[in-house]
Amino acid sequence: MPVIAARSVHKSFGEFEAVRGVDFEVARGEFFGFLGPNGAGKSSLMRMIGCVSPVTSGELRIFDLDPNVDGAAIRSRMGVVPQTDNLDQELTLLENLVMYGRYFDIPRRECRDRARELLEFVQLADRADSRVEPLSGGMKRRLTIARSLMNRPELLLLDEPTTGLDPQARHVLWERLYRLKEQGVTLALTTHYMDEAEQLCDRLVVMDRGRIVAEGTPRGLIVEHSTREVLELRLLSTTPDDIAERLAPIGERVEVLPDRVLVYAHDGEAALASVHQLGIEPLASLVRRSSLEDVFLRLTGRSLVE
Amino acid sequence: MSATVIRRSTPASIRVWEAQVVTVWRAWKSSALLSMLQPLVFLGGMGFGVGALVDERSGSTAALGGLGYLAFLGPALMATTAMQTATFEASYPVMDGFKWRRAFEAMTATPVAPRDVVNGMALWWASRILLGVTGVALVLAAIPTTRGWGLIPAALGATLCGMVFATAMGAWASTRESEASFAAVQRFIIIPLFLFGGAFYPVDSLPSALRPVAWITPLWHGVELSRGLTTSGITFAAACGHLAYLAVLTAIGYIICRITFHRRLTR
Ligand SMILES: Nc1ncnc2c1ncn2[C@@H]1O[C@H](COP(=O)(O)OP(=O)(O)OP(=O)(O)O)[C@@H](O)[C@H]1O
Ligand SMILES: [Mg+2]
């Protein structure tokens, strides 16, 4: 039985359809990702899974329960990290966790024990009794994650947990999330960082404008939708109009972006040699492996991060 | 991490109330204490100052139903305090819960449902109003002309009067995106009621066209009830009438809160 099962789920806000029919399943213990640009409908979907936003049409089941009927029961088994922190800035870290634990009707003493343990887990134990307000963005994010674990959830929803964090803070977070996965927690994460999705997710869906445009493992998606390597070329300040045509025979596919040209080829170095043979002299060139970014570009014709 | 069996003991609305107490105690400690002082200022300034003037005029005691001015005004301050505490507690803290601190959003991600948020806030309003009213009642208990067991039912009646304002203001605030309108509500509804609701002088001294307006305001009923139960005397039927009117308005406000909170928290 999947932990989350969505069939043709829609979400409308008035006339506007934010989620336009999505189907997917998340298995127990899986680390599942929703990758997509701004406005793709990731948060709208997360809020429906979190049982705080009713499904407009379609069927959504969590723990094989119906959010409309058993919302409270589902929420009691789930942890939520919302896109924007809603910590109480005036309270201390410990008080924030205890107060949140009380919402689950966990006895106060037990709340305090769990809070201490979780502050340890997110490496904030030394700040337990200071106020939240002066914490850095990364620390607040970690605190929100600690808070979401107060009820020892089976399923953890993370809406862009690392947006706005510096690389080091992101890696600390990633490592903590791995640990949760090891402990058997099912994780569902949204992100618009392809490296995050690639690193963390067992399986993911790529979303765009309210729809799922691809589904698979990070590796599988890359193999399916892109070549092994990519040759990135920076040409003169103005890209000649016929460049795509001229480069077409070299790679399997050519993408002309405003600032660079991407040549998709199995062997990037060989492609670069062919470029030189054509008499094209790029200002700079780079050969790299394909990423989910390329998958997204392929599927939607747009970059993930503008 | 396996889910542990949790002892379910405290109703969700009480847990919401509990959080509100912690929050208010932390963030609003000083303003809460200051707000307790306001009725004392009125009681001191108006009761003794104006009272000295009024009581010396012949015939004024008769106009006040045989009461000295302090005995006339004092009990009414329980109702006005209830109203003012209520409108404050159901405006900024509600906006805070939805928009600033977003505690309601945090709560509803847990087993706490929108209905529990309303019930918890209603409990909070009731307890906060009762606390403010009790402050006034304690002072009145120290003054010989207003002392009496009637202060206890009067404080409860005043609290119910406050709940009319709390639920109405709470419903309004829950539909607002900013606090911009709160000052206007204060200026155009609360202060006029404060002045014309029969707290400072009998409604009978208003022009006859204005009197029915005073009679439909919940504050007038609260004032009559508090004063009647303490100093001026009231028939059982009249007391029940006032209580019923206030209870019906509170029920309507509560139902609207249930609808507006639910809408806002399940978008
Ligand atoms: N409460 C709402 N009322 C009206 N429109 C909304 C509401 N919430 C979201 N939307 C709209 O739905 C669309 C999808 O929003 P959503 O927040 O789900 O996207 P997202 O993928 O999470 O984007 P981001 O990466 O920016 O967080 C957007 O166009 C947004 O403006
Ligand atoms: Mg979002």
Coordinates of C-alpha atoms and ligand atoms in Angstrom, one line a residue:
Chain A
M1 CA 0.0 0.0 0.0
P2 CA 1.6 3.3 -1.0
V3 CA 1.9 6.1 1.6
I4 CA 0.6 8.7 -0.8
A5 CA -1.5 7.9 -3.8
A6 CA -2.8 10.6 -6.1
R7 CA -5.1 10.0 -9.0
S8 CA -5.9 12.9 -11.4
V9 CA -5.6 15.5 -8.6
H10 CA -6.6 19.0 -9.4
K11 CA -6.5 22.2 -7.4
S12 CA -8.1 25.5 -8.4
F13 CA -8.1 28.9 -6.8
G14 CA -11.1 30.5 -8.3
E15 CA -10.7 30.4 -12.1
F16 CA -7.0 29.6 -11.9
E17 CA -5.9 26.0 -12.0
A18 CA -2.7 25.5 -10.0
V19 CA -2.6 21.7 -10.2
R20 CA -4.0 20.2 -13.4
G21 CA -4.4 16.5 -12.9
V22 CA -1.4 14.7 -11.3
D23 CA -1.0 11.0 -10.8
F24 CA 1.8 9.5 -8.7
E25 CA 2.4 7.1 -5.8
V26 CA 5.0 7.3 -3.0
A27 CA 6.0 4.0 -1.4
R28 CA 6.8 3.5 2.2
G29 CA 10.4 4.4 3.0
E30 CA 10.9 6.2 -0.3
F31 CA 12.5 9.6 -0.7
F32 CA 10.3 11.2 -3.3
G33 CA 10.9 14.5 -5.0
F34 CA 8.8 17.2 -6.8
L35 CA 11.0 19.2 -9.0
G36 CA 9.7 22.2 -10.8
P37 CA 10.2 26.0 -11.3
N38 CA 8.3 28.8 -9.5
G39 CA 4.5 28.4 -9.8
A40 CA 4.6 24.8 -11.0
G41 CA 2.1 23.9 -8.3
K42 CA 4.5 22.1 -5.9
S43 CA 3.3 24.0 -2.7
S44 CA -0.3 23.6 -3.7
L45 CA 0.2 19.9 -4.0
M46 CA 2.1 19.7 -0.7
R47 CA -0.7 21.5 1.1
M48 CA -3.2 19.1 -0.3
I49 CA -1.1 16.2 0.9
G50 CA -0.7 18.0 4.2
C51 CA -4.5 17.9 4.6
V52 CA -4.8 21.7 4.9
S53 CA -6.1 22.4 1.5
P54 CA -9.0 20.4 0.0
V55 CA -8.6 18.7 -3.3
T56 CA -10.7 20.3 -6.0
S57 CA -11.2 17.1 -7.9
G58 CA -9.5 13.7 -8.3
E59 CA -8.6 11.3 -5.6
L60 CA -5.9 11.6 -3.0
R61 CA -5.2 9.0 -0.3
I62 CA -2.5 9.2 2.4
F63 CA -1.8 6.2 4.6
D64 CA -4.8 4.8 2.6
L65 CA -7.1 7.4 4.3
D66 CA -9.1 10.2 2.8
P67 CA -7.9 13.7 3.8
N68 CA -11.5 15.0 3.7
V69 CA -12.6 12.5 6.3
D70 CA -9.5 11.6 8.3
G71 CA -7.5 14.8 8.1
A72 CA -6.7 15.0 11.8
A73 CA -5.7 11.3 11.9
I74 CA -3.4 11.7 8.9
R75 CA -1.8 14.9 10.2
S76 CA -1.1 13.2 13.5
R77 CA 1.2 10.7 11.6
M78 CA 2.9 13.3 9.4
G79 CA 5.5 16.0 9.8
V80 CA 5.4 19.2 7.8
V81 CA 8.1 21.7 6.9
P82 CA 6.2 24.6 5.1
Q83 CA 7.9 26.7 2.4
T84 CA 7.9 29.8 4.7
D85 CA 8.9 29.2 8.3
N86 CA 6.1 29.9 10.8
L87 CA 8.1 29.6 14.0
D88 CA 7.3 31.8 17.0
Q89 CA 10.1 34.4 16.9
E90 CA 9.5 35.6 20.4
L91 CA 9.8 32.1 22.0
T92 CA 12.9 30.1 22.6
L93 CA 13.9 27.2 20.4
L94 CA 12.8 24.8 23.1
E95 CA 9.5 26.5 23.8
N96 CA 8.7 26.4 20.0
L97 CA 9.2 22.7 20.0
V98 CA 7.3 22.1 23.2
M99 CA 4.4 24.2 22.0
Y100 CA 4.2 22.4 18.7
G101 CA 4.4 19.0 20.5
R102 CA 1.4 20.0 22.6
Y103 CA -0.7 20.5 19.4
F104 CA -0.2 16.7 19.1
D105 CA -1.4 16.2 22.6
I106 CA 2.0 14.9 23.7
P107 CA 2.4 15.4 27.4
R108 CA 4.5 18.4 28.4
R109 CA 7.3 16.4 30.0
E110 CA 7.5 14.1 27.0
C111 CA 7.6 17.2 24.7
R112 CA 10.5 18.5 26.6
D113 CA 12.5 15.3 26.3
R114 CA 11.8 15.0 22.6
A115 CA 12.6 18.6 22.0
R116 CA 16.0 18.3 23.6
E117 CA 16.7 15.2 21.6
L118 CA 15.7 16.8 18.4
L119 CA 17.6 20.0 19.0
E120 CA 20.6 17.7 19.4
F121 CA 19.7 16.0 16.1
V122 CA 19.7 19.3 14.2
Q123 CA 22.8 20.5 16.0
L124 CA 21.0 23.4 17.8
A125 CA 21.2 22.1 21.3
D126 CA 23.5 24.9 22.5
R127 CA 20.8 27.4 21.4
A128 CA 17.9 25.7 23.2
D129 CA 17.1 28.6 25.5
S130 CA 17.7 31.5 23.2
R131 CA 15.0 33.2 21.2
V132 CA 14.4 32.2 17.6
E133 CA 14.5 35.6 16.1
P134 CA 18.3 36.1 15.8
L135 CA 18.9 32.7 14.3
S136 CA 20.3 32.5 10.7
G137 CA 18.0 31.2 7.9
G138 CA 19.7 27.8 7.9
M139 CA 19.3 27.5 11.7
K140 CA 15.6 28.4 11.5
R141 CA 15.1 25.8 8.7
R142 CA 16.8 23.2 10.9
L143 CA 14.6 24.2 13.8
T144 CA 11.5 23.8 11.6
I145 CA 12.7 20.3 10.6
A146 CA 13.2 19.5 14.3
R147 CA 9.7 20.8 15.0
S148 CA 8.2 18.6 12.2
L149 CA 9.7 15.5 13.9
M150 CA 8.1 16.2 17.3
N151 CA 5.3 13.6 16.7
R152 CA 7.8 11.0 15.3
P153 CA 6.1 11.1 11.8
E154 CA 6.0 8.2 9.4
L155 CA 5.8 10.7 6.5
L156 CA 7.7 14.0 6.3
L157 CA 6.7 16.7 3.8
L158 CA 9.5 19.2 3.0
D159 CA 8.5 22.2 0.9
E160 CA 11.8 23.7 -0.4
P161 CA 13.7 23.0 2.8
T162 CA 17.0 24.5 1.5
T163 CA 15.9 27.5 -0.5
G164 CA 18.0 30.5 0.4
L165 CA 20.6 28.5 2.4
D166 CA 24.3 28.6 1.7
P167 CA 25.9 25.4 0.3
Q168 CA 27.3 24.4 3.6
A169 CA 24.0 24.7 5.4
R170 CA 22.3 22.8 2.6
H171 CA 24.8 19.9 3.0
V172 CA 24.2 19.7 6.8
L173 CA 20.4 19.5 6.1
W174 CA 20.8 16.9 3.4
E175 CA 22.8 14.7 5.8
R176 CA 20.1 15.0 8.4
L177 CA 17.5 14.0 5.9
Y178 CA 19.5 11.0 4.9
R179 CA 19.5 9.9 8.5
L180 CA 15.8 10.2 8.6
K181 CA 15.5 8.0 5.6
E182 CA 17.7 5.4 7.2
Q183 CA 15.4 5.4 10.1
G184 CA 12.5 4.4 7.8
V185 CA 10.8 7.8 7.4
T186 CA 9.1 8.3 4.1
L187 CA 10.1 11.7 2.7
A188 CA 8.4 13.9 0.1
L189 CA 10.4 17.0 -0.9
T190 CA 9.9 19.9 -3.3
T191 CA 12.8 21.8 -4.7
H192 CA 13.8 23.7 -7.7
Y193 CA 17.4 22.7 -7.3
M194 CA 18.2 19.9 -9.6
D195 CA 21.3 18.9 -7.7
E196 CA 19.2 18.5 -4.6
A197 CA 16.7 16.3 -6.3
E198 CA 19.6 14.3 -7.9
Q199 CA 21.4 13.8 -4.6
L200 CA 18.4 13.0 -2.3
C201 CA 15.6 11.5 -4.2
D202 CA 15.0 7.8 -5.0
R203 CA 12.4 8.9 -7.4
L204 CA 10.9 12.1 -8.5
V205 CA 8.4 13.8 -10.8
V206 CA 9.2 16.9 -12.8
M207 CA 6.4 19.4 -12.6
D208 CA 5.6 22.3 -14.9
R209 CA 2.6 24.6 -14.9
G210 CA 0.5 22.3 -12.7
R211 CA 1.3 19.1 -14.6
I212 CA 3.8 16.2 -14.2
V213 CA 5.9 16.1 -17.3
A214 CA 8.2 13.2 -16.4
E215 CA 8.6 10.7 -13.7
G216 CA 11.5 8.3 -12.7
T217 CA 14.7 8.0 -10.9
P218 CA 17.2 10.9 -11.3
R219 CA 19.5 8.7 -13.3
G220 CA 16.7 7.1 -15.3
L221 CA 15.3 10.5 -16.3
I222 CA 18.7 11.7 -17.5
V223 CA 19.3 8.6 -19.5
E224 CA 15.8 8.7 -21.0
H225 CA 15.7 12.4 -21.8
S226 CA 19.2 13.5 -22.3
T227 CA 22.6 12.4 -23.6
R228 CA 25.4 11.3 -21.4
E229 CA 27.4 14.5 -21.8
V230 CA 26.8 18.1 -22.7
L231 CA 29.1 20.5 -24.4
E232 CA 28.4 24.1 -23.3
L233 CA 29.7 26.8 -25.6
R234 CA 30.0 30.5 -24.9
L235 CA 30.2 32.2 -28.3
L236 CA 30.5 35.9 -29.2
S237 CA 28.3 38.3 -27.5
T238 CA 25.7 38.0 -30.2
T239 CA 25.0 34.4 -31.2
P240 CA 24.8 34.0 -34.9
D241 CA 21.3 33.0 -36.0
D242 CA 22.3 29.9 -38.0
I243 CA 24.4 28.5 -35.2
A244 CA 21.9 25.8 -34.4
E245 CA 21.9 24.6 -37.9
R246 CA 25.6 24.6 -38.2
L247 CA 26.0 22.6 -35.0
A248 CA 23.2 20.2 -35.6
P249 CA 25.2 17.4 -37.2
I250 CA 27.6 17.3 -34.2
G251 CA 25.3 16.4 -31.4
E252 CA 22.0 14.6 -30.9
R253 CA 20.4 17.9 -30.0
V254 CA 21.3 21.6 -29.8
E255 CA 19.8 24.1 -27.4
V256 CA 20.4 27.8 -28.0
L257 CA 20.0 29.8 -24.7
P258 CA 20.4 33.5 -24.4
D259 CA 23.9 33.3 -22.9
R260 CA 25.2 29.9 -24.2
V261 CA 24.7 27.1 -26.6
L262 CA 24.3 23.5 -25.4
V263 CA 25.3 20.6 -27.6
Y264 CA 24.0 17.2 -26.4
A265 CA 26.4 14.5 -27.3
H266 CA 27.5 11.1 -26.0
D267 CA 31.1 12.3 -26.1
G268 CA 31.5 15.9 -25.2
E269 CA 35.2 16.2 -26.0
A270 CA 34.7 14.7 -29.5
A271 CA 31.9 17.1 -30.1
L272 CA 34.2 20.0 -29.1
A273 CA 36.8 18.8 -31.6
S274 CA 34.1 18.8 -34.3
V275 CA 33.1 22.3 -33.3
H276 CA 36.7 23.4 -33.9
Q277 CA 36.8 21.6 -37.2
L278 CA 33.8 23.6 -38.3
G279 CA 35.8 26.7 -37.8
I280 CA 33.7 27.9 -34.8
E281 CA 35.9 29.4 -32.1
P282 CA 33.9 29.6 -28.8
L283 CA 35.0 32.1 -26.1
A284 CA 34.8 29.4 -23.6
S285 CA 33.7 25.8 -23.6
L286 CA 32.9 23.2 -20.9
V287 CA 32.1 19.5 -21.1
R288 CA 29.9 18.1 -18.3
R289 CA 27.6 15.3 -17.5
S290 CA 23.9 15.7 -18.2
S291 CA 21.8 16.7 -15.2
L292 CA 18.1 17.1 -14.4
E293 CA 18.4 20.7 -15.5
D294 CA 18.9 19.3 -19.0
V295 CA 15.9 17.0 -18.6
F296 CA 13.8 19.9 -17.6
L297 CA 15.0 22.0 -20.6
R298 CA 14.3 19.1 -22.9
L299 CA 10.8 18.6 -21.6
T300 CA 9.6 22.1 -21.2
G301 CA 11.9 24.2 -23.4
R302 CA 12.7 26.4 -20.4
S303 CA 15.4 26.5 -17.7
L304 CA 14.6 25.4 -14.2
V305 CA 16.1 28.4 -12.5
E306 CA 15.7 31.7 -14.5
Chain B
M1 CA 11.1 6.2 13.7
S2 CA 7.9 4.4 14.7
A3 CA 4.8 6.2 15.9
T4 CA 4.4 5.9 19.6
V5 CA 1.0 5.6 21.1
I6 CA 0.2 8.9 22.6
R7 CA -2.0 9.4 25.7
R8 CA -4.9 11.6 24.3
S9 CA -6.0 13.7 27.2
T10 CA -6.4 17.4 26.5
P11 CA -9.1 18.5 24.1
A12 CA -7.6 20.3 21.1
S13 CA -9.3 23.6 21.9
I14 CA -7.7 23.7 25.3
R15 CA -4.3 23.1 23.7
V16 CA -4.9 26.0 21.4
W17 CA -5.9 28.1 24.4
E18 CA -2.8 27.0 26.2
A19 CA -0.6 28.1 23.3
Q20 CA -2.3 31.5 23.3
V21 CA -1.7 31.9 27.0
V22 CA 2.0 31.1 26.5
T23 CA 2.3 33.5 23.5
V24 CA 0.5 36.4 25.2
W25 CA 2.4 36.0 28.4
R26 CA 5.6 36.1 26.4
A27 CA 4.9 38.8 23.9
W28 CA 2.2 41.0 25.3
K29 CA 2.9 40.8 29.0
S30 CA 3.4 44.5 29.6
S31 CA 0.5 45.6 27.4
A32 CA -1.8 43.1 29.0
L33 CA -1.0 44.5 32.4
L34 CA -1.3 48.0 31.3
S35 CA -4.7 47.4 29.8
M36 CA -5.9 46.3 33.2
L37 CA -5.1 49.8 34.5
Q38 CA -7.4 51.6 32.1
P39 CA -10.7 51.0 33.8
L40 CA -9.1 52.2 37.0
V41 CA -8.2 55.4 35.4
F42 CA -11.9 55.9 34.3
L43 CA -13.2 54.9 37.7
G44 CA -10.9 57.3 39.4
G45 CA -11.2 60.2 37.0
M46 CA -14.9 59.9 36.2
G47 CA -16.3 58.3 39.3
F48 CA -14.7 60.6 41.8
G49 CA -14.1 63.7 39.8
V50 CA -17.4 63.9 37.8
G51 CA -19.2 62.1 40.7
A52 CA -18.3 65.0 43.0
L53 CA -19.9 67.4 40.6
V54 CA -23.0 65.3 39.8
D55 CA -23.9 64.2 43.2
E56 CA -24.0 67.8 44.5
R57 CA -26.6 68.8 42.0
S58 CA -30.1 68.4 43.3
G59 CA -32.2 65.9 41.4
S60 CA -29.3 64.1 39.7
T61 CA -29.4 61.2 42.0
A62 CA -33.0 60.7 41.1
A63 CA -32.1 60.8 37.4
L64 CA -29.5 58.0 38.1
G65 CA -32.2 55.9 39.6
G66 CA -31.4 56.8 43.2
L67 CA -27.7 56.0 42.8
G68 CA -24.6 58.1 43.5
Y69 CA -22.5 58.6 40.4
L70 CA -19.8 56.2 41.5
A71 CA -22.4 53.4 42.1
F72 CA -24.0 54.3 38.7
L73 CA -20.7 54.3 36.7
G74 CA -18.6 51.7 38.5
P75 CA -20.6 48.5 37.5
A76 CA -21.0 49.8 34.0
L77 CA -17.2 49.8 33.6
M78 CA -17.3 46.0 33.9
A79 CA -19.2 45.9 30.6
T80 CA -17.2 48.6 28.8
T81 CA -14.0 46.9 29.9
A82 CA -15.3 43.6 28.6
M83 CA -16.1 45.3 25.3
Q84 CA -12.7 46.9 25.0
T85 CA -10.7 43.9 26.0
A86 CA -12.7 41.8 23.6
T87 CA -12.2 44.0 20.6
F88 CA -8.5 44.2 21.2
E89 CA -8.0 40.4 21.8
A90 CA -10.1 39.5 18.8
S91 CA -8.4 41.9 16.4
Y92 CA -4.6 42.1 16.6
P93 CA -4.0 38.6 18.0
V94 CA -6.3 37.1 15.3
M95 CA -4.3 38.9 12.6
D96 CA -1.2 37.7 14.3
G97 CA -2.4 34.1 14.2
F98 CA -3.2 34.2 10.5
K99 CA -0.7 36.6 9.1
W100 CA 2.2 37.7 11.3
R101 CA 3.2 34.9 13.6
R102 CA 1.1 32.5 11.5
A103 CA 0.5 30.3 14.5
F104 CA -2.9 29.1 13.1
E105 CA -1.1 27.8 10.1
A106 CA 1.3 25.9 12.3
M107 CA -1.5 24.5 14.4
T108 CA -3.6 23.3 11.5
A109 CA -0.7 21.3 10.1
T110 CA -1.1 19.1 13.2
P111 CA -4.2 17.3 14.4
V112 CA -5.7 20.6 15.4
A113 CA -8.5 21.5 13.1
P114 CA -9.8 25.0 12.2
R115 CA -12.8 24.4 14.5
D116 CA -10.4 23.8 17.4
V117 CA -8.6 27.1 16.6
V118 CA -12.0 28.9 16.9
N119 CA -12.9 27.2 20.1
G120 CA -9.4 27.8 21.5
M121 CA -9.5 31.4 20.6
A122 CA -13.1 31.8 22.0
L123 CA -11.9 30.2 25.3
W124 CA -9.0 32.6 25.3
W125 CA -11.2 35.6 24.7
A126 CA -13.6 34.5 27.4
S127 CA -10.8 34.0 29.9
R128 CA -9.0 37.2 29.0
I129 CA -12.2 39.2 29.2
L130 CA -13.1 37.6 32.6
L131 CA -9.7 38.5 33.8
G132 CA -10.1 42.2 32.9
V133 CA -13.6 42.3 34.3
T134 CA -12.5 40.6 37.5
G135 CA -9.9 43.3 37.9
V136 CA -12.7 46.0 37.8
A137 CA -14.9 43.9 40.1
L138 CA -12.1 43.6 42.7
V139 CA -11.8 47.4 42.8
L140 CA -15.6 47.8 43.0
A141 CA -15.6 45.3 45.9
A142 CA -13.3 47.7 47.8
I143 CA -15.7 50.6 47.4
P144 CA -18.6 50.5 50.0
T145 CA -21.3 51.8 47.6
T146 CA -20.6 49.1 45.0
R147 CA -19.6 46.2 47.2
G148 CA -21.8 43.1 47.1
W149 CA -22.3 39.5 46.0
G150 CA -24.0 40.8 42.9
L151 CA -20.5 41.6 41.5
I152 CA -20.0 37.9 40.7
P153 CA -23.0 37.4 38.4
A154 CA -22.4 40.9 37.0
A155 CA -18.8 40.0 36.1
L156 CA -20.1 36.9 34.3
G157 CA -22.8 38.9 32.5
A158 CA -20.3 41.5 31.4
T159 CA -18.0 38.7 30.1
L160 CA -20.9 37.4 28.0
C161 CA -21.3 41.0 26.7
G162 CA -17.6 41.0 25.8
M163 CA -18.0 37.7 23.9
V164 CA -20.5 39.4 21.5
F165 CA -17.7 41.8 20.6
A166 CA -15.0 39.2 20.6
T167 CA -16.8 36.9 18.2
A168 CA -17.9 39.7 15.9
M169 CA -14.4 41.3 15.8
G170 CA -12.8 37.8 15.5
A171 CA -14.9 37.1 12.5
W172 CA -14.2 40.4 10.9
A173 CA -10.4 40.1 11.6
S174 CA -10.3 36.6 10.1
T175 CA -11.5 38.0 6.7
R176 CA -8.9 40.9 6.7
E177 CA -5.5 40.9 5.0
S178 CA -4.2 43.8 7.1
E179 CA -4.9 45.5 10.4
A180 CA -5.8 48.8 8.6
S181 CA -9.5 48.7 9.5
F182 CA -9.0 47.9 13.2
A183 CA -8.4 51.5 14.2
A184 CA -11.6 52.6 12.3
V185 CA -13.6 49.9 14.2
Q186 CA -12.2 51.3 17.4
R187 CA -13.0 54.9 16.4
F188 CA -16.4 54.5 14.8
I189 CA -17.9 51.6 16.7
I190 CA -16.3 51.0 20.0
I191 CA -15.7 54.6 21.2
P192 CA -19.3 55.8 20.3
L193 CA -20.7 52.8 22.1
F194 CA -18.5 53.5 25.0
L195 CA -19.9 57.1 25.1
F196 CA -23.5 56.4 24.1
G197 CA -24.1 52.9 25.5
G198 CA -25.5 54.1 28.8
A199 CA -22.3 53.7 30.9
F200 CA -21.7 57.3 31.8
Y201 CA -25.3 58.6 31.9
P202 CA -28.8 57.0 31.5
V203 CA -29.8 56.3 28.0
D204 CA -33.1 58.1 28.9
S205 CA -31.2 61.4 28.8
L206 CA -30.4 60.9 25.1
P207 CA -32.8 62.4 22.5
S208 CA -35.7 60.0 22.1
A209 CA -34.7 59.2 18.5
L210 CA -31.4 57.9 19.6
R211 CA -32.7 55.7 22.4
P212 CA -33.7 52.7 20.3
V213 CA -30.2 52.7 18.8
A214 CA -28.8 52.4 22.2
W215 CA -31.2 49.6 23.0
I216 CA -30.1 47.4 20.2
T217 CA -26.4 47.7 21.0
P218 CA -25.0 44.8 23.0
L219 CA -23.1 47.2 25.2
W220 CA -26.3 48.7 26.6
H221 CA -27.6 45.3 27.6
G222 CA -24.3 44.5 29.2
V223 CA -24.3 47.8 31.1
E224 CA -27.9 47.3 32.3
L225 CA -27.1 43.8 33.4
S226 CA -23.9 44.6 35.3
R227 CA -25.5 47.7 37.0
G228 CA -28.7 45.9 37.7
L229 CA -27.0 42.9 39.3
T230 CA -24.9 45.1 41.5
T231 CA -26.3 48.5 42.5
S232 CA -29.5 49.5 40.8
G233 CA -31.5 46.3 41.1
I234 CA -33.1 44.3 38.2
T235 CA -36.0 41.9 37.8
F236 CA -35.3 38.3 37.0
A237 CA -37.2 38.6 33.7
A238 CA -35.2 41.6 32.7
A239 CA -31.9 39.9 33.5
C240 CA -32.9 36.9 31.5
G241 CA -33.9 39.1 28.6
H242 CA -30.5 40.8 28.5
L243 CA -28.6 37.5 28.9
A244 CA -30.7 35.9 26.1
Y245 CA -30.0 38.8 23.8
L246 CA -26.3 38.7 24.4
A247 CA -26.2 34.9 24.1
V248 CA -27.9 35.0 20.8
L249 CA -25.5 37.6 19.4
T250 CA -22.6 35.6 20.7
A251 CA -23.9 32.4 19.1
I252 CA -24.3 34.2 15.7
G253 CA -20.7 35.7 16.0
Y254 CA -19.4 32.3 16.9
I255 CA -21.0 30.6 13.9
I256 CA -19.6 33.2 11.6
C257 CA -16.2 32.7 13.1
R258 CA -16.4 29.0 12.5
I259 CA -17.2 29.7 8.8
T260 CA -14.6 32.5 8.2
F261 CA -11.8 30.7 10.1
H262 CA -12.5 27.5 8.2
R263 CA -12.4 29.3 4.9
R264 CA -9.2 31.1 5.7
L265 CA -7.4 28.0 7.0
T266 CA -8.4 25.6 4.2
R267 CA -7.6 27.5 1.0
Ligands
LIG1 N1 -4.1 30.7 -2.1 C1 -3.9 30.9 -3.5 N2 -4.8 31.7 -4.1 C2 -4.6 32.0 -5.4 N3 -3.6 31.5 -6.2 C3 -2.7 30.7 -5.6 C4 -2.8 30.4 -4.2 N4 -1.8 29.6 -3.9 C5 -1.1 29.4 -5.0 N5 -1.6 30.1 -6.0 C6 -1.1 30.1 -7.4 O1 -1.0 28.8 -7.8 C7 0.2 28.6 -8.6 C8 1.1 27.6 -8.1 O2 1.6 28.0 -6.8 P1 2.5 27.1 -5.9 O3 2.8 27.9 -4.7 O4 1.8 25.8 -5.7 O5 3.7 26.9 -6.8 P2 5.2 26.3 -6.4 O6 5.5 25.3 -7.4 O7 5.2 26.0 -5.0 O8 6.1 27.6 -6.7 P3 7.4 28.1 -5.8 O9 8.5 27.4 -6.3 O10 7.4 29.6 -6.2 O11 7.1 27.9 -4.4 C9 0.9 30.0 -8.7 O12 0.5 30.6 -9.9 C10 0.2 30.7 -7.5 O13 0.1 32.1 -7.8
MG2 MG 6.1 26.6 -3.4

